[in-house]
Amino acid sequence: MVKIGLPVPPGFTITTQACRSFLSSGTIPAGLYDQVDASLAELEKITGKEFGNPKNPLLVSVRSGAKFSMPGMMETVLNVGITPAVAESLATLSGDPIFAWETYRRFIDMYGRTVSEVPPAEFRKIEQRVLASHGVETIQELDVDGLKVLSDAYIKENEALTGKPFPTDPREHRRKSIEAVFHSWNSERAQIYRRRERIPSDLGTAVNIQSMVFGNLSDDSGTGVAFTRNPATGEIGNYGDYLERAQGEDVVAGIRTPISLSAFGDKYPKVYGELDKTMSLLEGHYRDLCDIEFTVEKGKLWILQTRVGKRTAEAAFRIATQLIDEGKITIDEALARTSGDQLSQLMFPQFDLSLPTQEIARGIPASPGAAVGEVVFDSRRAFEMAKNGKKVILVRKETSPDDLVGMVAAEGILTSRGGKTSHAAVVARGMGKTAVCGTESISVDERALLFTAGGLTVYEGEIISIDGASGIVYLGAVPVIASAVTSYLEGRLSAESTSASALVKAVDRLLTHADSVRRLQVRANADTPEDAIRARILGAEGIGLCRTEHMFLGPRRAYVERLVLAENEKVQRGVIAEMEPLQRADFVGIMMAMSGHPVTVRLLDPALHEFLPPLAELTAKMARAEALGEEVSARDKSIFDAVNRMHESNPMLGLRGVRLGILIPELYKMQVRALVHADMDVDFPIGTMIETPRAAITADRLVSYADFFSFGTNDLTQLTWAFSRDDVESTFLPRYLDLELIPFNPFESLDQAGVGILLQTAVDHARRVKPDIKLGVCGEHGGDPLSIHYFNNLGLDYVSCSPYRVPVARLESGRAMVTQGAHNN
Amino acid sequence: MVKIGLPVPPGFTITTQACRSFLSSGTIPAGLYDQVDASLAELEKITGKEFGNPKNPLLVSVRSGAKFSMPGMMETVLNVGITPAVAESLATLSGDPIFAWETYRRFIDMYGRTVSEVPPAEFRKIEQRVLASHGVETIQELDVDGLKVLSDAYIKENEALTGKPFPTDPREHRRKSIEAVFHSWNSERAQIYRRRERIPSDLGTAVNIQSMVFGNLSDDSGTGVAFTRNPATGEIGNYGDYLERAQGEDVVAGIRTPISLSAFGDKYPKVYGELDKTMSLLEGHYRDLCDIEFTVEKGKLWILQTRVGKRTAEAAFRIATQLIDEGKITIDEALARTSGDQLSQLMFPQFDLSLPTQEIARGIPASPGAAVGEVVFDSRRAFEMAKNGKKVILVRKETSPDDLVGMVAAEGILTSRGGKTSHAAVVARGMGKTAVCGTESISVDERALLFTAGGLTVYEGEIISIDGASGIVYLGAVPVIASAVTSYLEGRLSAESTSASALVKAVDRLLTHADSVRRLQVRANADTPEDAIRARILGAEGIGLCRTEHMFLGPRRAYVERLVLAENEKVQRGVIAEMEPLQRADFVGIMMAMSGHPVTVRLLDPALHEFLPPLAELTAKMARAEALGEEVSARDKSIFDAVNRMHESNPMLGLRGVRLGILIPELYKMQVRALVHADMDVDFPIGTMIETPRAAITADRLVSYADFFSFGTNDLTQLTWAFSRDDVESTFLPRYLDLELIPFNPFESLDQAGVGILLQTAVDHARRVKPDIKLGVCGEHGGDPLSIHYFNNLGLDYVSCSPYRVPVARLESGRAMVTQGAHNN
């Protein structure tokens, strides 16, 4: 900003390198304070003031500056350099003792909280006491005596907490403030923020030391925050807040109500004119929305800090397209400035939180959306209630494939166990259902038909609202606002129509561009004609994975049971023959829905006994019957024996996929026949999933037998890490993430450094032997933005994801082409 | 043999290439029969006889010849070219109609069985009928008429079975015989043999066509089998059998009793002298034991076939050292000619099968040895009976870690479920206990304290004998012969002592040589001081894997239970502190046993709940109590809840190893403290197991933190293949092996083409970053001969195996250095 001639208070910067050295060694790097002293001497020369000298005091701010903006996460100490003597002198020099002692008070307050880590609540308590004893209600009303009393009370609390006298040397204040900023890099909130935003932990923070300007000096002083466009809606025009006679955090602290930027303009047209020009200059420079902190000191404008502004998903799309029209950026850049995550936020209906709500719990936001309905604890009951026109929320400890009927029927799913990759979460995302999982603060009693949340008990039939984007659970019905973007994506709203909002037009423009530049095909994972139709509407160019196991659920379990219990191969063949027309009808439905687009069908994957009741349930049943001396039916006994015999200690490493096909070849033959008859074309390509490390390693040999490879990165991740997706989130993964032993959940975003190497190996080997082999990926990673960029760079032909992620994958596949390898995890 | 001037009947060979082409296409390669005709014409020229010409008939043998000898597995047809007209003529030419028609009969018999696949039993039935009708007892007593009647009866049976007239053209006989030899490559017995011997399936067989010589021509004719040394004991001197007036299979068919080779020598000194010279010549040529088939035709010796002879383990060691002393081979070659499998056979006590026995079942030979004892079905009972001085065989459906106490106490283990890598098998091999597993023909009733085998019921207390090398179960006590080799290996018998047998001296000589040439260190997997001492005695140079989980079993489960149930971290820390002195004592014991040799200790690996009762058992217990309205103790309830909460759907992908250490750091800290105090040396190397594909892939990064890598190839195999070792043998692996989808069990021998690539990657990466990193392998593969050769070539520093495999690993590590990369799977 100095370089482009803006009025910035002079200062200097301590680099991130010093911070990294400090954080790893625990000591300040040799020579750092000598360099700080030298730079400060320079600053004194420029400002004509002297740090610590009451006669002509230089005060400075000590604040963080980092490569990636982390608003509100890092520490700042203002007014460093002030002491009682300096305050006295400042009172004389400014002719305003209140200003001087209020500045002193601010310093003691910030230093105490930031350096000595006094809990802010303690200071607030002290304030209340002093205000009361002075008979006033706000700090602004205190006289000089009151401000001195308050400052002394802060100091006493500080000394009581640290057990050390409060330092009086301003040089000591300076050193401690610098260290506090360094330390704040590793504060819990900063760590959480970085993890969420995938900012590397080892960057460290820089420290900016700037001479102070005082927004609290006079009535024509103040401080404000300005955005070059509305960061919430994306609307064109300056936007912001201004607070008179204020400093630093006051604008956002909410103690006094600021005035809008336009009101500020009306009141101070000259300064505003200057600010407006600066804002244009900055936006022109950054070619993006800017977020600017400024201070007015006695009518003079100072720019303290600027950064590219954070914005909502809506603003991101709108601003990006505005900037194209204004000739500031190309459409490629505009595309790069939006994201799939933002698009997916825009797709889900949202709660109208402008009305009062009663939050009762928070869980893991597992599948976005806003769902309202009656609480129900049983899947069959959910199905029946939905059939009678009721909207229901299925509440379970966790879900299993048995709950599918209930999950389909419900508006949303709430579980007390499991994480983002639990059964409930994965299935819900696949179906585009709202889900909140792992809500550990609720206790579900599926027998008593109730759950408790804190002191509250919620019974079956009571209405709750769950927000799958935030994980919040509300008691009662919260009104839902529909998403225009989804109406557009699903073809119910044309971007050309007059009722289409600026947002819809922006999404249309950038998604169309993404489609035109992307190299990756986008397919969907769909197991039913309904899913296939939805996927097509949302832009899927084929089905990358049609799982046939979904065709063995529901009423068809009866066939599976008969298959498992068949006393010989002849009976087994008979059952399989009965299944064939049903299977053919499934395939015909899907082919018709996809009208000629490619459909990749996977033959039955899981072991047959996974379609039968779980062993634990059967064991308990048999033990109960035995204890009571009750007769067990021959059929129940047979099923128990069969499940027991077929039970696997590690089903994920067991009888799955082609292994089942080799044990019961008739089953696969039936599926292939059904497929040939459905498609009436026997010349279709035959490929294989690559789901085991061995398949990836031996891809050069497998490739001779395959027309395509479909990478099943979920299973590949499980096997490469030895992480069971069913268990990992309830056992050690959270701890691993807490300790940053792994930087992210490898089931959400592809582990490029591990699993990625196997993919790379397989792709290289396969392409060397058969350059035209079709390579795709299906599963959760196919809809994950970071992973999509990686797959694009790897040269895959397509990604396949759940239908609702298709627009996201289209956008990200386009973005992958216009951004330059910047997206590694 | 022709080239070195031996009397071999002239002939020619059809290559294996023709066979491979025939087997893959199903048709005889173009031009093959033209080439056969041309070669036959050559043969006719040499012999002066003509194939199919009754006036001067040429008869030939059509027999298999393969790269690897497969004795008795492949087909042969003798006397091809004979027809009734040729027989008539042969009768005249030889003056011996019986010889001529007996030769004809032999041809019809062999052709029928080999080409038309008439079940031999059918022909034997026909024989009985004809012999009876002619009033004689053997075919040798039949007259010409009887032989004609019998041959015609064979032909009728043949035609009845095939539905086609028996061919009369000898050229057709020749073609069909060639095809039959080709087909025999894929006979079931040949496939099984190849699988056992790891002979590749795609080699195919050659076909030798040789002019016939007739051992059945006269009294001074005959046929025999000769070995240049005794293939059973290794004793020096010719050894074999001879049968007068006989052909082909007669010697081994056991219809008539042959005479010994020395008796043959006494009777026919001239021919024997010729044979003896030939035998010396052949042994000199092959520089090894030779197995020779010969025929004497009217006093003239013909050598039909020779190969390096199969031999017993004992003979292998003795002959190898004899040949060094005779200056025929070097000691390196001698070492190469023995094997670890042979050594391990020599180590186990064996049943004396010269006495009558009652076999009642056959299972999978899971851990070799010969064990005799009383049947017992419960581990605690086994322990108590053993304490009272009884020898017991523990009989279970399958075993779990709970059975350890019983397994230690028992002489041997017999299970009805599980294969070579089941818990029972792995633990038994680790302990050197005899085990027969997966004996599916027995049905174990652990409650009624009995098992049934066919119609037989065996109750607790009855005595059985189990042979872990053959998998055979006998009723009653079979006498056991002790192994002198084991006495020697365990230091109870010196190779220098006069009582040491030639075998012990031979083993000592070659094992000493192996130790002197091997590069791989051999360590043992040992968890207790007793195991460690045993390992040292057997030559282990350290402990490659000391599993600390074994220190949490038995009475110490009480601590685990308290740990799991601890209500807070303080209580948990208290329990852990109580465990520390016990743990330290464990380590002190092992260190003392290893007196300064390296010991690699692995911190606790499995999840805590694996030390508690299994969930199914607890579930049944709770269900029973609930059904009966019985009170469940708070402790039982807590354990059930804990096990339920900690239950993992795929424990193999779950809370194991360092993951547990990260969740409960105090546990690992305690173990490390116990170790430091036990060793009193804090400067020990710290390394890591490489057990997941990801660890192997990222070895270049891991290596910076590790002084050594220990490859856990069991787990690595599980994860790379997605094969659960606990399940795979009872589900699909047997079928995979049957179908030859995989050529061998990858848990027995390392999968070089898959898991091996990961090892290779890890080794390359690790050595590039840290050339002096110590690399070893522990687990089942560390004691497997083929795998040891692979590890040697990979440049590992050591292998670690169960104590009883240490001598095997020492021998094979030496062999790996003297054989040249010939040992890949």
PDB file of N, CA, C and O in Angstrom, chain B residues 227 231 288-291 307-311:
ATOM      1  N   PHE B 227      18.542 -97.548  -8.793  1.00  0.00           N
ATOM      2  CA  PHE B 227      19.015 -96.285  -8.224  1.00  0.00           C
ATOM      3  C   PHE B 227      20.499 -96.433  -7.946  1.00  0.00           C
ATOM      4  O   PHE B 227      20.931 -97.490  -7.475  1.00  0.00           O
ATOM      5  N   PRO B 231      17.652 -94.449  -2.309  1.00  0.00           N
ATOM      6  CA  PRO B 231      16.944 -93.165  -2.262  1.00  0.00           C
ATOM      7  C   PRO B 231      16.165 -92.977  -0.950  1.00  0.00           C
ATOM      8  O   PRO B 231      15.682 -91.886  -0.675  1.00  0.00           O
ATOM      9  N   ASP B 288      24.873 -86.938  -9.591  1.00  0.00           N
ATOM     10  CA  ASP B 288      23.816 -87.025  -8.571  1.00  0.00           C
ATOM     11  C   ASP B 288      23.201 -88.419  -8.631  1.00  0.00           C
ATOM     12  O   ASP B 288      23.426 -89.168  -9.588  1.00  0.00           O
ATOM     13  N   LEU B 289      22.429 -88.698  -7.612  1.00  0.00           N
ATOM     14  CA  LEU B 289      21.672 -89.957  -7.584  1.00  0.00           C
ATOM     15  C   LEU B 289      20.838 -90.076  -8.852  1.00  0.00           C
ATOM     16  O   LEU B 289      20.096 -89.152  -9.200  1.00  0.00           O
ATOM     17  N   CYS B 290      20.965 -91.230  -9.558  1.00  0.00           N
ATOM     18  CA  CYS B 290      20.157 -91.434 -10.761  1.00  0.00           C
ATOM     19  C   CYS B 290      19.150 -92.548 -10.550  1.00  0.00           C
ATOM     20  O   CYS B 290      19.418 -93.529  -9.857  1.00  0.00           O
ATOM     21  N   ASP B 291      18.026 -92.374 -11.210  1.00  0.00           N
ATOM     22  CA  ASP B 291      16.910 -93.321 -11.175  1.00  0.00           C
ATOM     23  C   ASP B 291      16.782 -93.808 -12.623  1.00  0.00           C
ATOM     24  O   ASP B 291      16.512 -93.013 -13.518  1.00  0.00           O
ATOM     25  N   ARG B 307      16.650 -90.334 -14.861  1.00  0.00           N
ATOM     26  CA  ARG B 307      16.442 -88.991 -14.316  1.00  0.00           C
ATOM     27  C   ARG B 307      17.159 -88.920 -12.972  1.00  0.00           C
ATOM     28  O   ARG B 307      17.454 -89.948 -12.364  1.00  0.00           O
ATOM     29  N   VAL B 308      17.388 -87.676 -12.535  1.00  0.00           N
ATOM     30  CA  VAL B 308      17.934 -87.510 -11.193  1.00  0.00           C
ATOM     31  C   VAL B 308      16.868 -88.007 -10.233  1.00  0.00           C
ATOM     32  O   VAL B 308      15.703 -87.630 -10.334  1.00  0.00           O
ATOM     33  N   GLY B 309      17.249 -88.884  -9.312  1.00  0.00           N
ATOM     34  CA  GLY B 309      16.253 -89.592  -8.508  1.00  0.00           C
ATOM     35  C   GLY B 309      15.686 -88.770  -7.382  1.00  0.00           C
ATOM     36  O   GLY B 309      16.373 -87.980  -6.739  1.00  0.00           O
ATOM     37  N   LYS B 310      14.389 -88.964  -7.175  1.00  0.00           N
ATOM     38  CA  LYS B 310      13.742 -88.417  -5.982  1.00  0.00           C
ATOM     39  C   LYS B 310      14.334 -89.136  -4.771  1.00  0.00           C
ATOM     40  O   LYS B 310      14.713 -90.306  -4.868  1.00  0.00           O
ATOM     41  N   ARG B 311      14.325 -88.443  -3.646  1.00  0.00           N
ATOM     42  CA  ARG B 311      14.903 -89.068  -2.456  1.00  0.00           C
ATOM     43  C   ARG B 311      14.245 -88.511  -1.201  1.00  0.00           C
ATOM     44  O   ARG B 311      13.646 -87.434  -1.235  1.00  0.00           O
TER      45      ARG B 311
END
